[in-house]
Amino acid sequence: MSKALCVHGHFYQPPRFDPWLEDVLPEGSAAPEHDWNARITRECYAPLGWARRLDGSGMICELVNCYAWMSFNFGPTLLRWMEIHAPGTYERIIEGDRQSLARLGHGNALAQVYHHAIMPLATELDKDLEVAWAVQDFRTRFGRDPEGMWLAETAVDLSTLEALARAGIRFTILAPRQARAVRGADGDFHPVSEDGIDTTRPYLVRLPQGKSISVFFYDGPVSRAVAFERLLGSGENFWNRLTGSLHGGLRNIATDGESYGHHFQFGEMALAYVVHQAREGRDGVGLTNYAAYLAAHPATDEALIHENSSWSCVHGVERWKTHCGCSDGGHPDWIQDWRRPLRRCLNYLKYYVDEHYSKRAKELFRDDKAVLPEYGLVLAGSESLVDFLDRHCLPGLDSAQRIDACRLLLMQRMALASFSSCAWFFDDIARIEPLNGLTFARRALDLLASTGGPDVEAGFVRVLSEAQSNMREDWDGAVLWKELVTPRRPSLQEFVVYPRRFPAAKDRQEMAWPGVRLVLEPGAKGETLRCFWTWTLKEEAVSVSGPEEFPPLSRHKAEAGFRLAREHERALLEQSCLLARQMAPLLSGFTEGQSEPPQLLAMQIPGLVWNWLFEGQELSRDLQGYLAAWFAANPGVRKPLERLIEERGTQLALSLPSQAHALVELITRTRHLGLSIYWWEAQNAVMAVPNRGVHVELCTLLGLSVPEA
Ligand SMILES: [Zn+2]
């Protein structure tokens, strides 16, 4: 009997986007990166696309695109961010699916419910929207229909499986403890435990309305070892654990994809090792994906599931509504009674959103029921909002009515986004995840009011006020709402900073975010800021003469500050280079016997180094020694400098062969100074050169194997 292996990664980040700009604003805890999406891309999503496989002597001999070899799902809101901010990694993911499709006849990618909502806690309407939008998003990105869909937290009930089956989804993945019973040879169902169920085969779950869906239960012990027991520390151990005691059928594991690289640094290298072993045919084991396996081995055994169960709460789906005892965040003594009012107030809002929507939508759309599921085409970018309105709106609407139509659809999207499971997952309501969830509710409430809906904010806040934070006694839900959530609603006055300080061009004071385009126009009586809102088609203008003004907690102050700091970093380096050039002749007498050169200012050190690395200026051996010690004691200067050098090094690597010698010299010199540069992108560039074997010295310095030229 053949032995097959399937390694699944669930890749996801909480929706971090600001509901007005539709992009992520700075998150201080992710520094030096701008936000956590960027940080985890650097630690995990990108490394998996170019995973280092080492040869026997520890040199990198291959960059493995793990997405071509593992089963995976990515959250649509994460991919939307990645497409803009990490396009190279994004392309690697799409390419991975394409390659697996060519190899196996079925692609590695699964879809994922759109906003990562806990499906058993969602209404029937919301279930269908989460699935429909996920399917449309998947089709647009991967160019094919999804065969499988990942459920947030693997939370499941029969009506969720019905929703998947209705959308043409053929299978999903569940934890072994979600299996309740399996039909035996005698035709009866027999209870199974999580240790008792055979996870090496798919099961058929028959659904009440006559359809059925296949379910893979993942291997619990091996998945746990990946997620929690440091199994990724060694590729050989990983391989042995994956294939040990497998006598036939499918060994499948599923974990958070972030285990590879973010939770465990270099975890992606263990996976690359496993990929190589399987490709070599070791132990008669081959790598496959769920869809390919299912096509070759349709489910014949039947299973019953535990409804309202999930993979990260042993109490079912209580974690997303009560103080069940499950939480992450590092405070085991904290109380999570805030979870219930948080869910209740969002349900309360969604009830009025749905009621208002169905009333108003009839006045605006040809088919108010069909329009909402199809809105996913606009979210996915496969149809423009204007074309969508032309297709769905009743004839003869004026522009104000068309704006209202857009607002109703956006209101539904924002209300749905507020249910992302992350808001309840951790141990306090004042954390970033619940506050983000509430910010989507803030936007939905505003859209409800602006389209003539009932004023339900007071009722919403009354329920929310029952939530108590563990962080501060005076923080209940109502206080958080008033002091931390509502102030995130931007004023147009704040926006002026963007076109003014970061213009698209010198003569065009414009700046565009995915959610809004900002244009600053001069005029005889002062400046005017025009805002074009992408998702409502509304235009607004405000006169903005005078300096920028920010409210105290403005998130736009942080964003503008981040951008300015990055720009000024370069300007400061230029000044430092200038200073270092002027001071160079005065430094020539320094010897290491002296404790410190009196004429050396800290300000000129980055310039001194930069000029030596790139501008041909001399740097004496004694000064090199002094600077190496100085950098060790001054990481605050060293790290930004290392980042700027890294960027220049990548450019050199992309200009091979002409810049090969310059890159060798650069790497050697940075080592003299004790700088630790992350040569990851340079390695990628050199590995992509067809005849890298001619650059022996460069390969050796970068830790790359040298193939025979
Ligand atoms: Zn629990």
XYZ file of C-alpha atoms and ligand atoms in Angstrom:
710
model
C 0.000 0.000 0.000
C 1.395 3.418 -0.943
C 2.415 5.840 1.767
C 1.491 9.481 1.322
C 2.360 12.555 3.315
C 0.517 15.875 3.497
C 1.777 18.816 5.589
C -0.792 21.581 5.980
C -0.156 25.158 7.138
C -2.947 27.545 8.118
C -1.556 31.024 7.397
C -3.450 33.878 8.876
C -3.196 37.240 10.614
C -5.978 39.126 12.366
C -7.407 41.785 10.048
C -5.216 44.712 11.022
C -6.367 47.149 8.375
C -7.757 50.523 9.296
C -11.388 50.525 8.105
C -11.073 53.974 6.499
C -7.683 53.796 4.787
C -8.049 50.033 4.171
C -4.383 49.590 4.984
C -2.389 48.720 8.102
C -1.182 51.542 10.360
C 1.960 51.199 12.519
C 1.952 48.688 15.375
C 4.610 49.661 17.901
C 5.146 46.149 19.245
C 6.289 44.985 15.782
C 9.243 47.410 15.640
C 11.543 47.789 13.823
C 9.003 46.605 11.254
C 6.015 48.810 10.476
C 3.434 46.251 11.650
C 3.001 42.576 12.463
C 2.071 41.564 8.923
C 5.435 42.890 7.762
C 7.287 41.306 10.657
C 5.796 37.842 10.166
C 6.306 38.069 6.419
C 10.012 38.533 7.120
C 10.094 35.718 9.672
C 7.809 33.174 8.041
C 5.902 33.838 4.805
C 8.970 34.882 2.817
C 11.365 32.257 4.277
C 8.913 29.489 3.323
C 8.969 30.706 -0.269
C 12.763 30.427 -0.404
C 13.526 27.812 2.250
C 17.216 26.987 2.575
C 18.170 23.386 1.965
C 21.697 22.576 3.067
C 24.161 20.105 1.593
C 26.317 17.765 3.646
C 28.795 20.521 4.455
C 26.185 22.970 5.671
C 26.145 25.154 2.556
C 22.883 26.265 0.951
C 22.370 24.145 -2.156
C 18.738 24.846 -3.015
C 15.991 27.366 -2.308
C 12.776 25.401 -1.940
C 9.412 27.027 -2.571
C 7.618 25.146 0.208
C 4.252 26.397 -1.051
C 4.720 24.067 -4.011
C 5.080 21.081 -1.664
C 2.834 21.712 1.330
C -0.922 22.059 1.602
C -1.872 25.572 2.695
C -4.559 28.184 3.138
C -4.066 31.927 3.491
C -6.610 34.323 4.925
C -8.019 36.568 2.161
C -7.420 39.719 4.221
C -3.761 38.715 4.659
C -3.304 38.029 0.939
C -4.880 41.369 0.125
C -2.207 43.059 2.250
C 0.596 40.891 0.877
C -0.298 41.578 -2.725
C 0.500 45.255 -2.096
C 3.257 45.104 0.515
C 5.118 41.856 -0.213
C 4.453 41.128 -3.900
C 7.456 38.824 -4.333
C 6.303 36.514 -1.551
C 2.717 36.747 -2.796
C 3.802 35.626 -6.262
C 5.741 32.721 -4.741
C 2.551 31.511 -3.015
C 0.474 31.690 -6.205
C 3.299 29.981 -8.105
C 3.438 27.223 -5.484
C -0.204 26.389 -6.140
C 0.378 26.482 -9.894
C 3.315 24.055 -9.663
C 1.455 21.604 -7.451
C -1.526 21.710 -9.795
C 0.758 20.800 -12.693
C 2.445 18.025 -10.703
C -0.527 16.446 -8.924
C -3.513 17.534 -10.992
C -4.815 19.373 -7.895
C -3.457 22.564 -6.359
C -2.047 22.868 -2.838
C -4.103 25.927 -1.872
C -7.324 25.729 0.116
C -9.704 28.621 0.541
C -10.445 30.028 4.015
C -13.664 31.530 5.399
C -13.303 35.206 4.542
C -13.013 36.955 7.902
C -11.976 34.010 10.058
C -15.330 34.051 11.837
C -16.303 31.234 14.195
C -18.862 29.698 11.869
C -21.101 27.870 14.387
C -21.652 31.246 16.095
C -22.590 33.021 12.854
C -26.055 33.418 11.352
C -26.996 31.476 8.224
C -26.655 34.653 6.144
C -23.194 35.357 7.544
C -22.068 31.780 6.994
C -23.044 31.989 3.330
C -21.305 35.349 2.890
C -18.090 34.169 4.547
C -18.027 31.180 2.197
C -19.132 33.009 -0.972
C -16.595 35.816 -0.565
C -13.875 33.287 0.201
C -14.640 31.376 -3.004
C -14.606 34.548 -5.121
C -11.369 35.697 -3.532
C -9.774 32.314 -4.168
C -10.869 32.159 -7.815
C -9.497 35.610 -8.514
C -6.109 34.888 -6.946
C -5.489 31.276 -7.883
C -7.423 31.173 -11.154
C -9.342 28.019 -10.292
C -12.182 26.841 -8.068
C -11.238 25.889 -4.511
C -11.743 22.225 -3.664
C -11.196 22.538 0.079
C -11.903 25.253 2.629
C -10.308 25.890 6.010
C -12.704 26.759 8.809
C -11.499 29.360 11.307
C -10.230 27.472 14.388
C -11.669 24.387 12.614
C -14.908 25.418 14.353
C -17.703 23.372 12.882
C -21.326 22.355 13.011
C -23.523 20.676 10.443
C -24.976 23.893 9.074
C -21.428 25.147 8.452
C -20.656 22.001 6.495
C -23.946 22.512 4.619
C -22.783 26.020 3.659
C -19.484 24.625 2.355
C -21.214 21.867 0.396
C -23.696 24.355 -1.115
C -20.729 26.360 -2.423
C -19.234 23.279 -4.074
C -16.508 22.714 -1.495
C -15.510 19.051 -1.406
C -13.562 18.766 1.845
C -12.316 20.391 5.018
C -9.795 19.527 7.745
C -10.695 18.944 11.380
C -8.905 18.014 14.595
C -9.100 14.328 15.537
C -11.060 15.115 18.686
C -13.852 16.569 16.528
C -14.713 13.068 15.294
C -17.639 11.615 17.225
C -18.288 8.226 15.630
C -17.326 6.120 12.639
C -19.569 3.660 10.813
C -18.299 0.133 11.204
C -18.560 -2.946 9.003
C -21.781 -3.820 10.824
C -23.405 -0.668 9.456
C -23.680 0.989 12.864
C -21.858 4.075 14.085
C -19.372 3.457 16.883
C -17.969 6.235 19.085
C -14.305 7.131 18.501
C -11.797 8.978 20.632
C -9.167 11.365 19.322
C -6.528 8.680 19.836
C -8.732 5.964 18.398
C -9.689 7.388 15.026
C -7.662 6.318 12.021
C -6.466 9.645 10.590
C -4.808 8.114 7.526
C -8.005 8.134 5.461
C -10.716 10.656 4.547
C -14.250 10.304 5.907
C -17.600 11.130 4.437
C -19.964 13.235 6.534
C -23.579 13.007 5.330
C -25.508 16.225 5.760
C -29.150 16.664 6.769
C -30.228 18.201 3.465
C -28.936 15.296 1.403
C -25.466 16.445 0.387
C -22.214 15.209 1.865
C -18.672 16.466 2.373
C -15.335 14.779 2.978
C -13.358 15.436 6.132
C -9.703 14.800 6.878
C -8.868 14.514 10.566
C -5.239 15.502 11.057
C -2.697 13.468 12.998
C -2.903 14.932 16.508
C 0.389 13.868 18.134
C 2.654 14.849 15.225
C 0.811 18.147 14.649
C 1.194 18.942 18.349
C 4.891 18.146 18.199
C 5.298 20.646 15.344
C 3.293 23.348 17.073
C 4.453 22.960 20.648
C 7.337 20.501 21.032
C 10.167 21.941 18.933
C 10.013 19.119 16.412
C 11.154 21.567 13.721
C 14.574 21.863 15.351
C 15.897 19.043 13.153
C 14.848 18.049 9.639
C 15.847 14.436 10.221
C 13.746 14.205 13.400
C 10.848 15.844 11.582
C 11.091 13.296 8.769
C 11.285 10.350 11.171
C 8.310 11.550 13.161
C 6.247 12.183 10.019
C 6.930 8.828 8.457
C 7.460 6.625 11.506
C 4.797 3.968 12.046
C 3.090 4.906 8.772
C 2.217 1.676 7.043
C -0.073 2.975 4.336
C -2.614 5.653 3.542
C -2.140 9.347 4.279
C -0.199 10.838 7.167
C -1.514 14.408 7.402
C -0.622 17.113 9.874
C -2.087 20.594 10.260
C -0.779 23.523 12.306
C -0.612 27.287 12.141
C 1.678 27.970 9.211
C 3.538 30.493 11.348
C 5.094 27.540 13.199
C 7.575 27.476 10.323
C 9.849 30.441 10.973
C 7.849 32.715 13.273
C 7.179 30.431 16.249
C 10.298 28.383 15.478
C 13.134 30.175 13.745
C 14.410 28.179 10.741
C 11.442 25.784 10.972
C 11.090 26.223 7.214
C 14.503 24.556 6.793
C 13.228 21.420 8.496
C 10.336 21.409 6.041
C 12.678 21.909 3.066
C 14.631 18.891 4.291
C 11.457 16.813 4.455
C 10.462 17.939 0.960
C 13.793 16.764 -0.373
C 13.610 13.379 1.356
C 10.161 12.758 -0.120
C 11.260 13.871 -3.591
C 14.112 11.355 -3.381
C 11.594 8.640 -2.634
C 13.006 7.789 0.789
C 11.088 5.043 2.650
C 8.599 4.858 -0.204
C 6.803 7.984 1.014
C 5.497 10.624 -1.401
C 4.249 14.164 -0.750
C 0.734 14.932 -1.868
C -2.115 17.300 -1.056
C -5.623 16.663 0.229
C -7.453 17.191 -3.053
C -5.146 14.888 -4.993
C -5.377 12.221 -2.329
C -9.154 12.474 -2.218
C -9.420 12.183 -6.005
C -7.415 8.955 -5.900
C -9.002 7.649 -2.701
C -12.595 8.896 -2.399
C -13.928 8.691 1.140
C -15.867 5.518 1.737
C -15.885 5.397 5.543
C -18.521 7.547 7.175
C -18.017 9.702 10.248
C -20.154 11.801 12.567
C -18.704 15.008 14.000
C -18.971 16.766 17.331
C -20.913 19.906 16.535
C -19.753 23.223 18.008
C -16.205 21.972 18.388
C -12.852 23.480 17.388
C -9.099 22.840 17.489
C -8.112 25.386 20.134
C -10.826 25.154 22.789
C -11.489 21.866 24.528
C -14.845 23.272 25.637
C -16.203 23.500 22.098
C -16.549 27.068 20.850
C -16.824 28.627 24.317
C -13.501 30.409 23.879
C -15.205 32.847 21.517
C -17.998 33.799 23.882
C -17.280 32.936 27.539
C -14.609 32.638 30.226
C -13.998 28.954 29.495
C -10.429 28.870 30.811
C -8.730 28.812 27.400
C -6.691 31.892 26.613
C -3.362 33.093 25.327
C -1.513 36.234 26.299
C 0.457 35.280 29.366
C -1.931 36.063 32.256
C -3.458 32.783 33.433
C -5.192 34.500 36.366
C -7.099 37.004 34.225
C -10.862 36.681 33.804
C -12.448 36.542 30.356
C -16.030 37.359 31.270
C -15.698 40.276 28.806
C -16.071 37.789 25.962
C -19.819 37.418 26.340
C -20.822 41.108 26.191
C -18.356 41.622 23.341
C -20.123 38.983 21.282
C -23.572 40.126 22.374
C -23.041 43.748 21.368
C -21.678 42.729 17.955
C -24.631 40.382 17.435
C -26.926 43.234 18.444
C -25.329 45.509 15.860
C -25.430 42.864 13.138
C -29.130 42.282 13.793
C -29.882 45.947 13.018
C -27.420 45.986 10.124
C -29.250 43.053 8.520
C -32.680 44.517 9.161
C -31.719 47.916 7.780
C -29.943 46.357 4.844
C -32.906 44.284 3.757
C -35.194 47.310 3.968
C -32.972 49.735 2.056
C -31.503 47.247 -0.413
C -34.954 46.630 -1.915
C -35.126 50.302 -2.910
C -31.705 50.233 -4.592
C -30.918 46.819 -6.069
C -32.660 44.660 -8.643
C -32.157 41.584 -6.462
C -31.270 42.466 -2.879
C -30.596 38.831 -1.959
C -28.163 38.106 -4.790
C -26.178 41.317 -4.555
C -24.562 40.707 -1.184
C -22.922 37.327 -1.925
C -21.752 38.668 -5.289
C -20.135 41.702 -3.641
C -17.210 39.322 -3.073
C -16.298 39.891 -6.741
C -15.608 43.548 -5.940
C -13.700 42.666 -2.762
C -11.596 40.244 -4.782
C -10.877 42.903 -7.381
C -12.355 40.930 -10.250
C -15.098 43.491 -10.899
C -14.973 47.252 -10.397
C -17.403 48.793 -7.960
C -18.872 50.972 -10.723
C -19.464 48.005 -13.039
C -20.976 46.097 -10.145
C -23.403 48.923 -9.402
C -24.313 49.231 -13.082
C -25.148 45.553 -13.097
C -27.093 45.409 -9.823
C -28.682 48.808 -9.136
C -32.209 49.641 -10.170
C -32.261 51.921 -13.202
C -32.405 55.678 -12.711
C -30.667 56.005 -9.339
C -29.047 59.363 -8.689
C -25.504 59.615 -7.361
C -26.604 59.976 -3.732
C -28.556 56.738 -4.019
C -25.582 54.983 -5.594
C -23.419 56.166 -2.714
C -25.986 54.756 -0.311
C -25.894 51.439 -2.167
C -22.118 51.343 -1.676
C -22.437 52.263 1.977
C -24.920 49.470 2.643
C -22.575 46.890 1.157
C -19.606 48.312 3.042
C -21.635 48.360 6.258
C -22.229 44.624 5.856
C -18.547 43.971 5.212
C -17.442 45.963 8.261
C -20.014 44.306 10.512
C -18.797 40.899 9.325
C -15.148 41.860 9.849
C -15.919 42.652 13.492
C -16.527 38.928 14.074
C -12.957 37.834 13.283
C -12.239 35.221 15.915
C -8.995 36.850 17.117
C -10.960 39.405 19.162
C -11.918 36.672 21.671
C -8.847 34.452 21.427
C -6.558 36.248 23.883
C -6.863 37.228 27.493
C -8.144 40.797 27.521
C -10.590 43.101 25.793
C -8.125 46.016 25.847
C -5.675 44.132 23.614
C -5.154 45.197 20.026
C -7.324 42.397 18.548
C -10.639 43.231 20.300
C -10.006 46.940 19.745
C -9.558 46.255 16.031
C -12.790 44.249 15.995
C -14.603 47.105 17.679
C -13.131 49.560 15.182
C -14.867 47.660 12.372
C -18.075 47.894 14.405
C -17.474 51.660 14.754
C -17.312 51.965 10.977
C -20.404 49.778 10.518
C -22.352 51.881 13.018
C -21.415 55.070 11.179
C -22.503 53.577 7.858
C -25.748 52.423 9.417
C -26.476 55.948 10.603
C -25.391 57.635 7.367
C -27.799 55.512 5.305
C -30.781 56.421 7.447
C -30.665 53.442 9.789
C -31.796 53.484 13.401
C -29.495 54.972 16.027
C -28.449 51.892 17.969
C -25.144 53.100 19.364
C -26.522 53.715 22.870
C -27.892 50.171 23.078
C -24.658 48.780 21.652
C -22.561 50.630 24.239
C -24.870 49.573 27.083
C -24.145 45.910 26.308
C -20.456 46.583 25.737
C -20.182 48.357 29.091
C -20.703 44.986 30.803
C -17.221 43.981 29.599
C -14.439 44.588 32.125
C -10.743 44.776 31.237
C -8.183 43.021 33.411
C -5.617 45.680 32.650
C -7.240 48.600 34.422
C -10.142 48.786 36.792
C -11.542 51.907 35.137
C -11.576 50.272 31.695
C -14.934 48.776 30.876
C -16.161 48.299 27.314
C -17.888 51.670 27.215
C -14.733 53.509 28.281
C -12.613 51.653 25.727
C -15.187 52.473 23.082
C -15.177 56.165 23.910
C -11.483 56.648 24.577
C -9.672 54.164 22.356
C -11.995 53.030 19.558
C -14.072 56.026 18.487
C -11.034 58.374 18.311
C -9.679 56.149 15.539
C -12.329 57.637 13.268
C -10.165 60.041 11.271
C -10.875 63.687 10.661
C -10.161 65.090 7.229
C -7.896 67.638 8.937
C -5.558 64.810 9.941
C -5.314 63.532 6.384
C -3.672 66.680 5.096
C -0.306 65.418 6.321
C -0.210 62.727 3.631
C -0.422 64.717 0.377
C 1.539 67.564 1.949
C 4.528 65.582 3.223
C 4.476 62.503 1.031
C 3.302 63.757 -2.372
C 3.161 61.416 -5.346
C 5.350 63.924 -7.227
C 6.728 67.402 -6.585
C 3.962 69.106 -8.530
C 1.216 66.678 -7.496
C 0.226 66.858 -3.855
C -1.597 63.557 -3.908
C -1.440 60.373 -1.999
C -3.523 57.244 -2.412
C -4.431 54.565 0.091
C -6.521 51.530 -0.881
C -9.485 53.174 0.870
C -9.099 56.821 -0.090
C -7.291 59.099 -2.536
C -6.217 62.468 -1.155
C -5.531 65.541 -3.276
C -4.329 68.851 -1.873
C -5.191 71.819 -4.080
C -3.807 75.342 -3.684
C -6.248 78.225 -4.019
C -6.412 81.981 -3.688
C -8.018 81.694 -0.250
C -5.941 78.756 0.952
C -5.571 75.047 0.407
C -8.372 72.542 -0.133
C -8.113 68.846 0.632
C -10.228 66.582 -1.553
C -10.945 63.012 -0.480
C -12.188 60.355 -2.901
C -13.472 57.368 -0.959
C -12.823 54.146 -2.881
C -15.548 52.006 -1.343
C -18.416 54.492 -1.227
C -17.580 56.613 -4.323
C -18.176 59.644 -2.142
C -16.124 62.826 -2.554
C -15.505 65.280 0.238
C -13.583 68.526 0.418
C -12.368 70.612 3.329
C -10.272 73.759 3.528
C -7.066 73.058 5.405
C -4.867 76.108 5.539
C -2.347 76.150 8.343
C -0.186 73.447 9.864
C -1.283 69.844 10.374
C -3.292 69.107 13.457
C -3.656 65.764 15.135
C -5.970 64.743 17.936
C -4.060 63.292 20.920
C -4.421 59.591 20.043
C -4.205 59.969 16.288
C -2.973 56.872 14.509
C -2.069 59.088 11.568
C 0.507 60.855 13.677
C 2.183 57.456 14.127
C 1.984 56.639 10.421
C 3.326 60.012 9.320
C 6.043 59.744 11.963
C 7.116 56.324 10.720
C 7.345 57.548 7.141
C 9.234 60.687 8.081
C 11.676 58.737 10.256
C 12.521 56.414 7.375
C 13.013 59.336 5.008
C 15.147 61.258 7.466
C 17.282 58.213 8.147
C 18.599 58.558 4.612
C 18.963 62.312 4.876
C 20.916 61.912 8.130
C 23.181 59.345 6.515
C 23.917 61.766 3.694
C 24.825 64.491 6.196
C 26.975 62.031 8.086
C 28.803 61.060 4.899
C 29.499 64.719 4.189
C 30.839 65.308 7.685
C 32.954 62.163 7.539
C 34.494 63.268 4.247
C 35.539 66.595 5.730
C 36.900 65.035 8.912
C 38.773 62.168 7.255
C 42.186 63.888 6.986
C 42.081 64.760 10.690
C 41.489 61.163 11.705
C 44.505 59.676 9.985
C 46.740 59.734 13.065
C 44.531 57.582 15.239
C 46.063 54.430 16.683
C 44.360 51.797 18.742
C 46.650 52.683 21.629
C 44.537 55.772 22.111
C 41.337 55.008 23.935
C 39.153 57.260 21.787
C 39.776 59.591 18.871
C 38.867 63.035 20.257
C 37.814 64.387 16.872
C 35.411 61.495 16.153
C 31.783 62.375 16.690
C 29.205 59.628 16.901
C 27.284 61.538 14.233
C 29.989 60.944 11.652
C 30.445 57.220 12.263
C 27.716 55.985 9.892
C 29.117 58.265 7.186
C 32.675 57.114 7.840
C 31.563 53.524 7.356
C 29.362 54.238 4.350
C 32.113 56.174 2.590
C 34.524 53.316 3.191
C 32.070 50.686 1.959
C 30.735 52.490 -1.091
C 32.623 55.696 -1.830
C 36.269 54.657 -1.881
C 37.291 56.597 1.233
C 40.056 55.063 3.352
C 39.481 53.714 6.848
C 42.591 52.769 8.774
C 42.895 49.337 10.382
C 43.094 50.912 13.791
C 39.877 52.811 13.200
C 38.166 49.651 11.918
C 39.059 47.956 15.173
C 37.812 50.882 17.189
C 34.513 51.002 15.248
C 33.879 47.283 15.649
C 33.957 47.759 19.414
C 31.885 50.933 19.156
C 29.142 49.230 17.106
C 28.925 46.389 19.595
C 28.032 48.975 22.251
C 25.695 51.078 20.064
C 23.015 48.886 18.488
C 20.726 51.904 18.057
C 23.030 53.251 15.339
C 24.229 49.875 14.110
C 20.849 48.347 13.239
C 19.467 51.044 10.925
C 22.874 51.230 9.247
C 22.857 47.464 8.750
C 19.437 47.714 7.121
C 20.593 50.396 4.689
C 23.724 48.382 3.839
C 21.565 45.306 3.319
C 19.483 47.174 0.746
C 22.572 48.292 -1.157
C 23.993 44.766 -1.008
C 20.810 43.349 -2.511
C 21.087 45.828 -5.387
C 24.650 44.685 -6.028
C 23.589 41.046 -5.980
C 20.886 41.786 -8.517
C 23.556 43.285 -10.792
C 25.698 40.177 -11.160
C 28.049 39.448 -12.752
C 29.305 43.031 -13.035
C 29.057 43.758 -9.301
C 30.351 40.408 -8.015
C 33.673 41.823 -6.880
C 32.029 44.825 -5.197
C 29.719 42.506 -3.272
C 32.598 40.305 -2.125
C 34.424 43.393 -0.901
C 31.290 44.702 0.851
C 30.629 41.468 2.727
C 34.262 41.173 3.777
C 34.406 44.727 5.065
C 31.156 44.552 7.027
C 32.581 41.488 8.775
C 35.682 43.411 9.783
C 33.375 45.867 11.526
C 31.397 43.140 13.262
C 28.194 44.172 11.463
C 25.671 41.392 11.095
C 23.887 41.943 7.819
C 20.948 39.796 6.821
C 22.130 38.702 3.359
C 18.933 36.763 2.685
C 17.845 38.631 -0.433
C 21.383 38.748 -1.761
C 21.579 34.966 -1.344
C 18.309 34.596 -3.249
C 19.627 36.769 -6.062
C 22.906 34.850 -6.349
C 21.111 31.483 -6.215
C 18.983 32.644 -9.150
C 22.080 33.180 -11.321
C 22.365 30.171 -13.658
C 26.149 29.884 -13.459
C 26.803 30.952 -9.902
C 29.685 28.443 -9.788
C 31.939 31.037 -11.465
C 31.583 33.278 -8.381
C 33.395 30.941 -6.008
C 34.470 33.524 -3.460
C 31.077 35.201 -3.339
C 29.210 31.918 -2.923
C 31.532 30.856 -0.144
C 31.102 34.145 1.701
C 27.323 33.887 1.433
C 27.268 30.262 2.583
C 26.131 28.960 -0.801
C 27.360 25.696 -2.264
C 29.552 26.055 -5.351
C 28.388 23.852 -8.209
C 30.977 22.840 -10.790
C 31.164 25.701 -13.281
Zn -12.112 26.604 26.145
